[in-house]
Amino acid sequence: MKRHRAIILTWLVGLFPALAAVIAVPWDQVAGVPAALNFLGRLTGIGGLGLMLAAAALSCRVPGFDKPFGGLTKLWQLHHWLGAAAFFLLLAHPLLLSLGNAHLSLDAAVATLLPPLASGAVWLGWLALLLTMGFMASSFSFFGKPRYQRWKWLHRSSGLAIMLALAHTFYLGRTIAAPWSTLIWYALAGLAVASLGYRFAFSRFWGRRRYRVQAIMEPATDAVELALKPLDRPLHYSPGQFVYLTPLDRALAAGYGEEHPYTLSSAPEEPVLRIAVKSLGDASRALQHIAVGSQVSVEGPYGNFFPETEEAGTTELWIAGGIGITPFLGRLRHLSNRDEPVNIHLVYCVQDRSRALFIEELEELAQNIRGFKLSMHYFYREGPLTGDFLRQCCPDLAERQAYICGPIPLLALARRDLLAAGLPGHAITTEEFELP
Ligand SMILES: Cc1cc2nc3c(=O)[nH]c(=O)nc-3n(C[C@H](O)[C@H](O)[C@H](O)COP(=O)(O)OP(=O)(O)OC[C@H]3O[C@@H](n4cnc5c(N)ncnc54)[C@H](O)[C@@H]3O)c2cc1C
């Protein structure tokens, strides 16, 4: 419920200028098709800019801010949908305004779209829209999926697009009367600026903590677990949360100074942070060879995978795929230190035993933690995960809270199987290892 409230509130904040415009407009002035089209044109522009500012305000990455939204990955999903809705409204904005003048003449309709160059404010709007098209094309993979770092660079042009769109609105916006229009746009723009200011200035200099790579373990082929010792204030976090890790080892073949999200596989009470990294691309492959003694910076913690209530007595089903074991491992290490009985069943899906990360430690934890049961699902032996397999190893699954973490196809499959087995949607929590 908390999550739904946070989502609804964000949409309301983004749509507030449009709602104010609907309230402010004298209805006799929008009677008739041309006037109605003109008003819709203005409304879509106002709505689009409001939603864009709300999306920008969500990108602050203040640790803890993501919790009411269900974690940072869910917050990014909301940011993505706000941006998409803003984009489609902004596309409709010039078209509707032009259609609103089409009853005068075709020339008048075209001149609304493409006025003389002297009408600078209109061209500011076009520039904002063209920039928005540029970064949205990469977000929606219109021309194939761009490299993550390239996408990130393109996405930064959204800041300029927002500034141009604001200037366009300040010059031309007459729908909401002053001083309300100024107040509303200043308030929303202030939120967006504060958010981006935190993200790109404050957090960069004060929000990151320095750690030193103390040891490197190899829990399976193509994966390492780094033990990180704090060099200043240690991070406080809950099991299953994640951080942005920036390696500062200049000898790395790739990814020097680049931040990537990684889940903490350590228990919060340990003196070191542990991060398990699977080699999945350039930067994570290079991290397999990071030097012991080199420094990294860590920002976070983020995520809200497990509830914050005490573990004793909870009845849970965990489904992990491959490297998606990390949040569960962090929680198991924590439970093992607490030595309290639990009722947890973990189904760990991997291709075969040789691909299972931390398999010996997991088997040991299954011996030591009272009420914790481990079932392995080997793809090469069993094929894709099925509802029957889940029911066989965990007959009372419909009465459990389910947590799933792993590759997106596994999340979708497991979720479908659990729903089919009678588990309600609200009892299923997922953690994606991919940002939208
Ligand atoms: C919440 C979360 C928790 C994660 N936890 C772990 C973990 O515990 N262990 C682990 O091995 N992996 C984890 N990952 C995945 C890890 O972040 C990616 O494997 C890594 O960033 C890939 O970078 P690359 O350059 O090696 O690969 P690339 O080939 O560049 O990227 C592969 C994919 O990873 C994603 N990605 C790449 N760079 C970034 C970035 N800077 N920020 C966000 N996503 C990016 C993109 O979706 C991309 O398509 C997690 C991801 C998320 C979102």
Coordinates of C-alpha atoms and ligand atoms in Angstrom, one line a residue:
M1 CA 0.0 0.0 0.0
K2 CA 2.8 2.3 0.9
R3 CA 4.3 1.8 -2.5
H4 CA 1.1 2.5 -4.3
R5 CA 0.7 5.7 -2.2
A6 CA 4.2 6.9 -3.2
I7 CA 3.5 6.2 -6.9
I8 CA 0.1 7.9 -6.9
L9 CA 1.6 10.9 -5.1
T10 CA 4.4 11.3 -7.6
W11 CA 2.0 11.2 -10.6
L12 CA -0.2 13.8 -8.8
V13 CA 2.8 16.0 -8.3
G14 CA 3.8 15.7 -11.9
L15 CA 0.3 16.3 -13.2
F16 CA -0.4 19.2 -10.7
P17 CA 0.3 21.9 -13.3
A18 CA -2.1 20.3 -15.7
L19 CA -4.8 19.9 -13.0
A20 CA -4.3 23.6 -12.1
A21 CA -4.7 24.5 -15.8
V22 CA -8.0 22.5 -16.0
I23 CA -9.2 24.4 -12.9
A24 CA -8.0 27.8 -14.2
V25 CA -9.4 27.7 -17.6
P26 CA -12.7 29.6 -18.2
W27 CA -14.8 26.9 -19.8
D28 CA -16.6 29.2 -22.2
Q29 CA -13.3 29.9 -23.8
V30 CA -12.8 26.3 -24.8
A31 CA -16.2 25.8 -26.4
G32 CA -16.0 24.6 -30.0
V33 CA -13.6 22.2 -31.7
P34 CA -10.8 24.7 -32.6
A35 CA -10.7 26.2 -29.0
A36 CA -10.9 22.7 -27.5
L37 CA -8.0 21.5 -29.6
N38 CA -6.0 24.6 -28.7
F39 CA -6.6 24.0 -25.0
L40 CA -5.7 20.3 -25.3
G41 CA -2.5 21.4 -27.0
R42 CA -1.6 23.7 -24.1
L43 CA -2.7 21.1 -21.6
T44 CA -0.5 18.4 -23.1
G45 CA 2.5 20.8 -23.1
I46 CA 1.9 21.7 -19.4
G47 CA 1.3 18.0 -18.5
G48 CA 4.4 16.8 -20.3
L49 CA 6.7 19.4 -18.7
G50 CA 5.2 18.7 -15.2
L51 CA 5.8 14.9 -15.6
M52 CA 9.3 15.5 -17.0
L53 CA 10.1 17.6 -13.9
A54 CA 8.7 14.9 -11.6
A55 CA 10.8 12.3 -13.4
A56 CA 13.9 14.5 -12.9
A57 CA 13.0 15.0 -9.2
L58 CA 13.1 11.2 -8.8
S59 CA 16.6 10.8 -10.0
C60 CA 18.2 12.1 -6.8
R61 CA 19.4 8.7 -5.5
V62 CA 19.4 9.9 -1.8
P63 CA 19.8 6.7 0.2
G64 CA 16.5 5.7 1.8
F65 CA 14.4 7.9 -0.5
D66 CA 13.8 4.8 -2.7
K67 CA 12.3 2.7 0.1
P68 CA 8.6 3.9 -0.1
F69 CA 8.8 3.1 -3.8
G70 CA 9.9 -0.5 -3.2
G71 CA 13.6 0.1 -3.8
L72 CA 15.7 2.0 -6.4
T73 CA 15.0 -0.4 -9.3
K74 CA 11.3 0.1 -8.8
L75 CA 11.8 3.9 -8.5
W76 CA 13.7 3.9 -11.8
Q77 CA 10.8 2.0 -13.4
L78 CA 8.5 4.8 -12.2
H79 CA 11.0 7.4 -13.5
H80 CA 10.9 5.6 -16.9
W81 CA 7.1 5.6 -17.1
L82 CA 6.8 9.3 -16.1
G83 CA 9.4 10.1 -18.8
A84 CA 7.5 8.0 -21.4
A85 CA 4.2 9.7 -20.6
A86 CA 5.8 13.1 -20.7
F87 CA 7.3 12.3 -24.1
F88 CA 4.0 11.3 -25.7
L89 CA 2.2 14.4 -24.2
L90 CA 5.0 16.6 -25.5
L91 CA 4.8 15.0 -29.0
A92 CA 1.0 15.7 -29.0
H93 CA 1.5 19.3 -27.9
P94 CA 2.5 21.0 -31.2
L95 CA 0.3 18.8 -33.3
L96 CA -2.8 19.7 -31.3
L97 CA -2.0 23.4 -31.3
S98 CA -1.5 23.3 -35.0
L99 CA -4.8 21.4 -35.5
G100 CA -6.5 24.0 -33.4
N101 CA -5.6 26.6 -36.1
A102 CA -6.4 24.4 -39.1
H103 CA -9.9 25.8 -39.4
L104 CA -8.3 29.2 -40.3
S105 CA -6.2 27.9 -43.1
L106 CA -3.5 25.3 -43.9
D107 CA -0.9 28.1 -43.8
A108 CA -2.0 29.1 -40.3
A109 CA -1.7 25.5 -39.1
V110 CA 1.8 25.2 -40.6
A111 CA 2.8 28.6 -39.2
T112 CA 1.8 27.4 -35.7
L113 CA 4.2 24.5 -36.1
L114 CA 7.0 26.3 -37.8
P115 CA 6.7 30.1 -37.1
P116 CA 9.3 32.6 -38.3
L117 CA 12.8 32.3 -36.7
A118 CA 12.1 35.5 -34.8
S119 CA 9.6 33.6 -32.6
G120 CA 12.5 32.3 -30.6
A121 CA 10.4 31.0 -27.7
V122 CA 8.6 28.5 -30.0
W123 CA 11.9 27.3 -31.4
L124 CA 13.2 26.8 -27.8
G125 CA 10.3 24.4 -27.4
W126 CA 11.2 22.6 -30.7
L127 CA 14.8 22.3 -29.5
A128 CA 13.6 20.8 -26.2
L129 CA 11.4 18.3 -28.0
L130 CA 14.2 17.3 -30.5
L131 CA 16.6 16.7 -27.6
T132 CA 13.9 14.7 -25.8
M133 CA 13.4 12.6 -28.9
G134 CA 17.1 11.9 -28.9
F135 CA 17.5 10.6 -25.4
M136 CA 14.1 8.9 -25.4
A137 CA 15.1 6.9 -28.6
S138 CA 18.0 5.4 -26.6
S139 CA 15.9 4.8 -23.5
F140 CA 13.3 2.8 -25.6
S141 CA 16.0 1.2 -27.7
F142 CA 14.5 2.4 -30.9
F143 CA 17.8 1.9 -32.7
G144 CA 18.9 -1.2 -30.8
K145 CA 20.1 -1.2 -27.1
P146 CA 23.0 1.3 -26.7
R147 CA 26.0 0.5 -24.4
Y148 CA 25.0 1.5 -20.8
Q149 CA 27.6 4.2 -20.5
R150 CA 26.6 5.7 -23.9
W151 CA 22.9 5.7 -22.9
K152 CA 23.9 7.5 -19.7
W153 CA 25.6 10.2 -21.6
L154 CA 22.7 10.7 -23.9
H155 CA 20.3 10.7 -21.0
R156 CA 22.2 13.7 -19.5
S157 CA 20.9 15.9 -22.3
S158 CA 17.5 15.6 -20.6
G159 CA 18.7 18.4 -18.2
L160 CA 19.2 20.8 -21.1
A161 CA 15.9 19.7 -22.6
I162 CA 14.1 20.6 -19.4
M163 CA 15.7 24.0 -19.1
L164 CA 14.7 24.8 -22.7
A165 CA 11.2 23.6 -22.1
L166 CA 10.9 25.7 -19.0
A167 CA 12.1 28.8 -20.8
H168 CA 9.6 28.1 -23.6
T169 CA 6.8 27.8 -21.0
F170 CA 7.8 31.0 -19.1
Y171 CA 7.7 33.0 -22.4
L172 CA 4.6 31.6 -23.8
G173 CA 2.5 30.0 -21.0
R174 CA -0.6 32.0 -20.3
T175 CA -3.0 29.2 -19.3
I176 CA -2.4 29.4 -15.6
A177 CA -2.6 33.0 -14.3
A178 CA 0.4 34.7 -12.6
P179 CA 1.5 34.4 -9.8
W180 CA 0.3 30.8 -9.7
S181 CA 2.0 29.7 -12.8
T182 CA 5.4 31.1 -11.5
L183 CA 4.9 29.5 -8.1
I184 CA 4.0 26.1 -9.6
W185 CA 6.8 26.0 -12.1
Y186 CA 9.4 27.4 -9.7
A187 CA 8.4 24.8 -7.1
L188 CA 8.6 21.8 -9.5
A189 CA 11.8 23.1 -11.1
G190 CA 13.2 23.6 -7.6
L191 CA 12.5 20.0 -6.7
A192 CA 14.2 18.8 -10.0
V193 CA 17.3 21.1 -9.5
A194 CA 17.7 20.0 -5.8
S195 CA 17.5 16.4 -6.9
L196 CA 20.0 16.7 -9.7
G197 CA 22.2 18.9 -7.5
Y198 CA 22.3 16.2 -4.8
R199 CA 23.0 13.5 -7.4
F200 CA 25.8 15.3 -9.4
A201 CA 27.4 17.5 -6.8
F202 CA 26.6 16.6 -3.2
S203 CA 26.7 12.8 -3.5
R204 CA 29.8 12.8 -5.7
F205 CA 31.8 14.7 -3.1
W206 CA 30.2 13.8 0.3
G207 CA 27.9 10.8 -0.3
R208 CA 30.6 8.3 -1.3
R209 CA 32.7 6.3 1.1
R210 CA 36.2 5.0 0.4
Y211 CA 37.0 1.3 0.9
R212 CA 40.1 -0.7 0.3
V213 CA 40.0 -4.2 -1.4
Q214 CA 41.2 -6.4 1.5
A215 CA 40.8 -9.8 -0.1
I216 CA 39.4 -11.5 -3.1
M217 CA 37.7 -14.9 -3.1
E218 CA 36.5 -17.1 -6.0
P219 CA 33.0 -18.6 -5.2
A220 CA 32.7 -20.1 -8.7
T221 CA 34.2 -19.8 -12.2
D222 CA 33.8 -16.3 -13.7
A223 CA 32.9 -14.7 -10.4
V224 CA 34.8 -13.1 -7.5
E225 CA 33.8 -11.9 -4.1
L226 CA 35.6 -8.7 -2.9
A227 CA 36.0 -8.1 0.8
L228 CA 36.2 -4.3 1.3
K229 CA 37.6 -2.6 4.4
P230 CA 36.3 0.9 5.3
L231 CA 38.9 3.7 5.1
D232 CA 36.5 6.2 6.8
R233 CA 32.8 6.0 8.0
P234 CA 31.6 2.4 7.5
L235 CA 28.3 2.0 5.7
H236 CA 25.1 0.9 7.6
Y237 CA 22.7 -1.2 5.6
S238 CA 20.1 -4.0 5.8
P239 CA 20.6 -7.5 4.3
G240 CA 19.9 -7.6 0.6
Q241 CA 20.5 -3.9 -0.1
F242 CA 22.9 -2.8 -2.9
V243 CA 25.4 0.0 -3.5
Y244 CA 27.0 1.7 -6.5
L245 CA 30.7 0.6 -6.6
T246 CA 33.3 2.7 -8.4
P247 CA 36.7 1.0 -8.7
L248 CA 39.7 3.3 -8.5
D249 CA 42.4 0.9 -9.7
R250 CA 43.9 2.6 -12.8
A251 CA 45.4 -0.8 -13.9
L252 CA 41.9 -2.2 -14.6
A253 CA 41.3 -3.1 -18.2
A254 CA 37.9 -1.4 -18.1
G255 CA 35.5 0.4 -15.8
Y256 CA 38.0 2.6 -14.0
G257 CA 36.0 5.4 -12.2
E258 CA 32.7 3.9 -13.6
E259 CA 29.9 3.3 -11.1
H260 CA 28.0 0.0 -11.3
P261 CA 25.3 -1.4 -8.9
Y262 CA 26.2 -4.5 -6.8
T263 CA 24.3 -6.2 -4.0
L264 CA 26.0 -6.5 -0.7
S265 CA 26.5 -10.2 0.0
S266 CA 27.8 -9.6 3.5
A267 CA 25.9 -9.5 6.8
P268 CA 25.5 -5.9 8.1
E269 CA 27.3 -6.8 11.3
E270 CA 30.5 -7.9 9.5
P271 CA 33.5 -5.5 9.7
V272 CA 33.9 -5.7 5.9
L273 CA 31.6 -5.2 3.0
R274 CA 31.4 -8.1 0.6
I275 CA 30.4 -7.8 -3.0
A276 CA 30.2 -10.8 -5.4
V277 CA 30.7 -9.9 -9.0
K278 CA 29.9 -12.1 -12.0
S279 CA 31.8 -11.4 -15.2
L280 CA 28.9 -10.3 -17.5
G281 CA 30.5 -7.5 -19.5
D282 CA 33.6 -5.3 -19.8
A283 CA 33.6 -3.7 -16.4
S284 CA 32.6 -6.7 -14.4
R285 CA 35.1 -8.9 -16.3
A286 CA 37.9 -6.4 -15.5
L287 CA 36.8 -6.4 -11.8
Q288 CA 37.8 -10.1 -11.6
H289 CA 41.4 -8.8 -11.7
I290 CA 41.2 -5.8 -9.4
A291 CA 44.3 -5.4 -7.3
V292 CA 44.2 -6.3 -3.6
G293 CA 45.0 -3.0 -1.7
S294 CA 43.4 -0.8 -4.4
Q295 CA 40.7 1.6 -3.5
V296 CA 37.0 1.7 -4.4
S297 CA 34.2 4.2 -3.6
V298 CA 30.8 3.0 -2.5
E299 CA 27.6 5.0 -2.6
G300 CA 24.3 3.8 -1.0
P301 CA 22.8 1.7 0.4
Y302 CA 19.7 1.4 -1.9
G303 CA 17.0 -1.2 -2.3
N304 CA 14.1 -2.5 -0.2
F305 CA 14.1 -6.2 -1.1
F306 CA 13.4 -7.7 2.3
P307 CA 11.0 -6.2 4.9
E308 CA 12.6 -4.5 7.8
T309 CA 10.7 -6.4 10.4
E310 CA 12.4 -9.1 12.5
E311 CA 13.0 -12.4 10.8
A312 CA 11.8 -14.8 13.5
G313 CA 8.7 -16.8 12.5
T314 CA 8.5 -15.5 8.9
T315 CA 7.5 -18.1 6.3
E316 CA 9.3 -17.4 3.1
L317 CA 10.1 -18.9 -0.3
W318 CA 13.2 -17.6 -2.0
I319 CA 14.0 -18.2 -5.7
A320 CA 17.4 -17.2 -6.9
G321 CA 19.0 -17.5 -10.3
G322 CA 22.7 -17.4 -10.9
I323 CA 24.3 -14.3 -9.4
G324 CA 20.9 -13.4 -8.1
I325 CA 21.9 -15.4 -5.0
T326 CA 23.7 -12.4 -3.5
P327 CA 20.8 -10.7 -1.6
F328 CA 19.8 -14.1 -0.1
L329 CA 23.4 -14.9 0.8
G330 CA 23.7 -11.6 2.7
R331 CA 20.5 -12.4 4.6
L332 CA 21.6 -16.0 5.3
R333 CA 24.9 -14.8 6.7
H334 CA 23.0 -12.4 8.9
L335 CA 20.5 -15.1 10.1
S336 CA 23.4 -17.5 10.8
N337 CA 25.0 -14.9 13.1
R338 CA 21.6 -14.4 14.9
D339 CA 21.1 -18.1 15.5
E340 CA 17.3 -17.9 15.5
P341 CA 14.9 -20.4 14.0
V342 CA 13.3 -19.4 10.6
N343 CA 11.0 -21.0 8.1
I344 CA 12.7 -20.3 4.8
H345 CA 12.9 -22.4 1.6
L346 CA 15.5 -21.4 -1.0
V347 CA 15.2 -22.7 -4.6
Y348 CA 18.5 -21.9 -6.3
C349 CA 18.4 -22.1 -10.1
V350 CA 21.7 -22.6 -12.0
Q351 CA 22.7 -24.5 -15.1
D352 CA 24.6 -27.2 -13.2
R353 CA 26.5 -27.6 -10.0
S354 CA 29.7 -26.1 -11.4
R355 CA 27.9 -22.8 -12.0
A356 CA 26.4 -22.5 -8.5
L357 CA 28.0 -19.7 -6.6
F358 CA 28.8 -20.2 -2.9
I359 CA 27.4 -23.7 -3.1
E360 CA 29.4 -25.2 -0.3
E361 CA 28.7 -22.3 2.0
L362 CA 25.0 -22.5 1.2
E363 CA 24.9 -26.2 2.0
E364 CA 26.7 -25.4 5.3
L365 CA 24.2 -22.7 6.1
A366 CA 21.4 -25.1 5.4
Q367 CA 22.9 -27.4 8.1
N368 CA 23.4 -24.6 10.6
I369 CA 20.3 -22.3 10.3
R370 CA 17.3 -24.0 11.9
G371 CA 14.3 -24.0 9.5
F372 CA 16.3 -23.1 6.4
K373 CA 16.0 -25.5 3.5
L374 CA 17.9 -25.4 0.2
S375 CA 16.7 -27.0 -3.0
M376 CA 18.8 -26.9 -6.2
H377 CA 17.3 -26.6 -9.6
Y378 CA 19.7 -27.5 -12.4
F379 CA 18.6 -26.3 -15.8
Y380 CA 20.6 -28.9 -17.7
R381 CA 18.8 -31.7 -15.7
E382 CA 15.3 -30.3 -15.1
G383 CA 14.8 -27.8 -17.9
P384 CA 13.1 -24.5 -17.2
L385 CA 11.7 -23.9 -13.7
T386 CA 8.1 -25.1 -13.4
G387 CA 5.3 -24.7 -11.0
D388 CA 5.3 -28.5 -10.4
F389 CA 9.0 -28.3 -9.4
L390 CA 8.3 -25.5 -7.0
R391 CA 5.3 -27.3 -5.5
Q392 CA 7.2 -30.6 -5.1
C393 CA 10.0 -29.0 -3.1
C394 CA 7.8 -26.6 -1.2
P395 CA 4.2 -27.9 -1.0
D396 CA 2.9 -25.0 1.2
L397 CA 4.3 -22.3 -1.2
A398 CA 0.9 -20.6 -1.5
E399 CA 1.1 -19.6 2.1
R400 CA 4.6 -18.1 1.9
Q401 CA 6.0 -14.7 1.1
A402 CA 8.0 -15.1 -2.1
Y403 CA 11.2 -13.3 -3.0
I404 CA 12.8 -13.7 -6.4
C405 CA 16.1 -12.4 -7.7
G406 CA 17.9 -13.3 -10.9
P407 CA 17.8 -12.8 -14.6
I408 CA 14.6 -11.1 -16.0
P409 CA 13.4 -14.2 -17.8
L410 CA 13.6 -16.2 -14.6
L411 CA 11.8 -13.5 -12.7
A412 CA 8.9 -13.6 -15.2
L413 CA 8.8 -17.4 -15.2
A414 CA 8.9 -17.8 -11.4
R415 CA 6.3 -15.1 -10.9
R416 CA 3.9 -16.7 -13.4
D417 CA 4.4 -20.1 -11.7
L418 CA 3.8 -18.7 -8.3
L419 CA 0.6 -16.8 -9.4
A420 CA -0.6 -20.0 -11.0
A421 CA 0.1 -21.9 -7.8
G422 CA -2.3 -19.6 -5.9
L423 CA 0.1 -17.1 -4.4
P424 CA -1.4 -13.5 -4.5
G425 CA 0.6 -10.9 -6.4
H426 CA 1.2 -8.8 -3.3
A427 CA 3.0 -11.7 -1.7
I428 CA 5.7 -11.7 -4.4
T429 CA 8.7 -9.4 -4.3
T430 CA 11.2 -9.2 -7.1
E431 CA 14.7 -7.6 -7.4
E432 CA 15.8 -7.0 -11.0
F433 CA 19.6 -7.0 -11.6
E434 CA 18.9 -4.6 -14.5
L435 CA 17.8 -1.0 -14.5
P436 CA 15.0 0.0 -17.0
Ligands
LIG1 C1 20.1 -3.6 -8.2 C2 21.2 -4.4 -8.9 C3 22.0 -5.2 -8.2 C4 23.0 -6.0 -8.8 N1 23.7 -6.8 -8.1 C5 24.7 -7.5 -8.7 C6 25.6 -8.4 -7.9 O1 25.4 -8.6 -6.7 N2 26.5 -9.1 -8.6 C7 26.7 -8.9 -9.9 O2 27.6 -9.6 -10.5 N3 25.9 -8.1 -10.7 C8 25.0 -7.4 -10.1 N4 24.2 -6.5 -10.8 C9 24.5 -6.4 -12.3 C10 25.7 -5.5 -12.5 O3 25.4 -4.2 -12.2 C11 26.0 -5.6 -14.0 O4 26.3 -6.9 -14.3 C12 27.2 -4.7 -14.3 O5 26.9 -3.3 -14.1 C13 27.5 -5.0 -15.8 O6 28.5 -4.0 -16.3 P1 29.5 -4.4 -17.4 O7 30.2 -3.2 -17.9 O8 30.4 -5.5 -16.9 O9 28.6 -5.1 -18.5 P2 27.9 -4.4 -19.8 O10 28.0 -5.4 -20.9 O11 28.3 -3.0 -20.0 O12 26.4 -4.3 -19.3 C14 25.5 -5.5 -19.1 C15 24.2 -5.0 -18.6 O13 24.4 -4.5 -17.3 C16 23.7 -3.3 -17.1 N5 24.6 -2.2 -16.7 C17 25.8 -2.0 -17.3 N6 26.4 -0.9 -16.7 C18 25.6 -0.5 -15.7 C19 25.7 0.5 -14.7 N7 26.7 1.3 -14.6 N8 24.6 0.7 -13.9 C20 23.5 -0.1 -14.0 N9 23.4 -1.1 -14.9 C21 24.4 -1.3 -15.7 C22 23.0 -2.9 -18.3 O14 21.6 -3.4 -18.2 C23 23.7 -3.7 -19.4 O15 22.8 -4.1 -20.4 C24 23.2 -5.8 -10.2 C25 22.4 -4.9 -10.9 C26 21.4 -4.2 -10.3 C27 20.6 -3.2 -11.1

